[in-house]
Short mmCIF file of C-alpha atoms in Angstrom, two decimals:
data_model
loop_
_atom_site.label_atom_id
_atom_site.label_comp_id
_atom_site.label_asym_id
_atom_site.label_seq_id
_atom_site.Cartn_x
_atom_site.Cartn_y
_atom_site.Cartn_z
CA UNK B 109 184.51 10.21 155.80
CA UNK B 110 186.35 11.36 158.85
CA UNK B 111 189.75 11.13 160.41
CA UNK B 112 188.22 10.80 163.87
CA UNK B 113 186.14 7.80 162.83
CA UNK B 114 189.16 6.31 161.06
CA UNK B 115 191.20 6.69 164.24
CA UNK B 116 188.46 4.95 166.23
CA UNK B 117 188.43 2.04 163.80
CA UNK B 118 192.23 1.93 163.92
CA UNK B 119 192.22 1.76 167.74
CA UNK B 120 189.66 -1.05 167.51
CA UNK B 121 192.02 -2.83 165.06
CA UNK B 122 189.37 -2.74 162.34
CA UNK B 123 191.88 -1.94 159.61
CA UNK B 124 189.48 -2.32 156.68
CA UNK B 125 187.12 0.33 158.07
CA UNK B 126 190.01 2.50 159.25
CA UNK B 127 191.47 2.44 155.73
CA UNK B 128 188.09 3.33 154.23
CA UNK B 129 187.85 6.40 156.50
CA UNK B 130 191.50 7.49 156.45
CA UNK B 131 192.18 7.14 152.73
CA UNK B 132 189.97 10.12 151.69
CA UNK B 133 191.60 12.21 154.42
CA UNK B 134 195.01 11.27 153.02
CA UNK B 135 193.93 12.21 149.49
CA UNK B 136 192.81 15.64 150.73
CA UNK B 137 195.72 16.15 153.12
CA UNK B 138 198.67 14.21 151.72
CA UNK B 139 201.00 15.93 154.19
CA UNK B 140 199.22 14.52 157.27
CA UNK B 141 201.89 12.40 158.96
CA UNK B 142 199.59 10.75 161.54
CA UNK B 143 197.19 9.64 158.80
CA UNK B 144 200.04 8.28 156.68
CA UNK B 145 201.55 6.41 159.63
CA UNK B 146 198.22 4.67 160.26
CA UNK B 147 197.51 4.05 156.57
CA UNK B 148 200.78 2.17 156.18
CA UNK B 149 199.61 -0.29 158.82
CA UNK B 150 196.09 -0.45 157.35
CA UNK B 151 197.43 -1.17 153.87
CA UNK B 152 199.71 -3.90 155.19
CA UNK B 153 196.83 -5.49 157.06
CA UNK B 154 194.61 -5.37 153.97
CA UNK B 155 197.41 -6.81 151.83
CA UNK B 156 197.90 -3.68 149.71
CA UNK B 157 201.65 -3.89 149.97
CA UNK B 158 202.54 -1.58 147.10
CA UNK B 159 200.19 1.13 148.39
CA UNK B 160 201.75 0.68 151.82
CA UNK B 161 205.22 1.02 150.30
CA UNK B 162 204.21 4.18 148.44
CA UNK B 163 203.00 5.88 151.64
CA UNK B 164 205.89 4.41 153.66
CA UNK B 165 208.42 5.74 151.15
CA UNK B 166 206.95 9.25 151.18
CA UNK B 167 206.94 9.41 154.98
CA UNK B 168 210.45 7.95 155.30
CA UNK B 169 211.77 10.51 152.81
CA UNK B 170 210.00 13.40 154.49
CA UNK B 171 210.47 12.57 158.18
CA UNK B 172 211.75 9.11 159.06
CA UNK B 173 211.79 9.92 162.76
CA UNK B 174 208.01 10.28 162.68
CA UNK B 175 207.89 6.50 162.23
CA UNK B 176 210.95 5.51 164.26
CA UNK B 177 209.92 7.55 167.28
CA UNK B 178 206.40 6.12 167.40
CA UNK B 179 205.22 5.48 170.92
CA UNK B 180 203.17 2.30 171.07
CA UNK B 181 200.88 3.80 173.74
CA UNK B 182 200.66 7.51 172.92
CA UNK B 183 200.46 6.99 169.15
CA UNK B 184 198.39 3.82 169.46
CA UNK B 185 201.01 2.03 167.42
CA UNK B 186 199.99 -1.63 167.36
CA UNK B 187 203.33 -2.89 166.10
CA UNK B 188 204.07 -4.94 169.21
CA UNK B 189 200.77 -6.79 168.82
CA UNK B 190 200.92 -6.95 165.04
CA UNK B 191 204.38 -8.36 164.75
CA UNK B 192 203.59 -11.17 167.17
CA UNK B 193 200.26 -12.06 165.56
CA UNK B 194 201.03 -11.19 161.95
CA UNK B 195 202.44 -14.55 160.90
CA UNK B 196 199.53 -16.41 162.49
CA UNK B 197 196.86 -14.43 160.65
CA UNK B 198 198.43 -13.90 157.22
CA UNK B 199 199.10 -16.51 154.61
CA UNK B 200 201.76 -15.04 152.38
CA UNK B 201 201.69 -16.24 148.80
CA UNK B 202 205.10 -14.73 148.11
CA UNK B 203 208.19 -14.29 150.22
CA UNK B 204 208.37 -10.72 148.93
CA UNK B 205 205.05 -9.90 150.63
CA UNK B 206 206.34 -11.29 153.90
CA UNK B 207 209.61 -9.36 153.72
CA UNK B 208 208.17 -6.03 152.58
CA UNK B 209 205.41 -6.07 155.19
CA UNK B 210 207.81 -7.01 157.99
CA UNK B 211 210.34 -4.44 156.83
CA UNK B 212 207.80 -1.66 157.01
CA UNK B 213 206.27 -2.77 160.31
CA UNK B 214 209.62 -3.28 162.04
CA UNK B 215 210.63 0.32 161.36
CA UNK B 216 208.08 1.32 164.00
CA UNK B 217 209.86 -0.83 166.60
CA UNK B 218 213.32 -2.04 165.54
CA UNK B 219 215.23 -0.26 162.78
CA UNK B 220 217.86 -3.00 162.34
CA UNK B 221 215.21 -5.67 161.77
CA UNK B 222 213.43 -3.34 159.37
CA UNK B 223 216.56 -3.01 157.22
CA UNK B 224 217.09 -6.77 157.26
CA UNK B 225 213.61 -7.50 155.88
CA UNK B 226 213.64 -4.60 153.41
CA UNK B 227 216.96 -5.79 151.98
CA UNK B 228 215.53 -9.29 151.56
CA UNK B 229 212.58 -7.76 149.70
CA UNK B 230 214.97 -5.78 147.50
CA UNK B 231 216.80 -8.98 146.51
CA UNK B 232 213.46 -10.34 145.35
CA UNK B 233 212.45 -7.13 143.56
CA UNK B 234 215.74 -5.37 142.69
CA UNK B 235 214.14 -2.83 140.34
CA UNK B 236 211.87 -1.31 142.99
CA UNK B 237 213.14 2.27 143.26
CA UNK B 238 210.93 3.20 146.24
CA UNK B 239 212.33 0.27 148.16
CA UNK B 240 215.93 1.15 147.23
CA UNK B 241 215.44 4.77 148.19
CA UNK B 242 213.74 3.88 151.50
CA UNK B 243 216.59 1.54 152.46
CA UNK B 244 219.17 4.19 151.62
CA UNK B 245 217.35 6.79 153.76
CA UNK B 246 216.96 4.39 156.70
CA UNK B 247 220.65 3.42 156.55
CA UNK B 248 221.65 7.08 156.45
CA UNK B 249 219.39 7.74 159.42
CA UNK B 250 220.89 4.83 161.37
CA UNK B 251 224.39 6.20 160.81
CA UNK B 252 223.32 9.62 162.09
CA UNK B 253 221.99 8.47 165.45
CA UNK B 254 224.45 7.89 168.30
CA UNK B 255 225.06 4.28 169.29
CA UNK B 256 224.05 3.35 172.83
#
């Protein structure tokens, strides 16, 4: 298992294989921010929403700007592509899945939209502490950055 191979699969948008390669790296090196940032997307794409939320929550708590300052080219962040194609390729059985996945993905590109979807997910699952805590951290972060 290798991070390099996982990154190659990620760049090729083969999220199942990327997850298979990156997950053992994450288990060994839980502090690796680049691996976590990619695993969030892999887990969303493979419909492992609670795993995605777990990794998302840990990264948001540790260093939210690592997600919010993602560069779609330099970091190979596919959020622009994903968010436009996501609804076409995924059949959501629950509105919660739709909202939680969009909330996490939008944080890479648009913090306000992220909060909107995460709050909708929280209404559907009000006991989810990781979701509550993530929203609180994102809101605090939004208040700390200067308005344009």
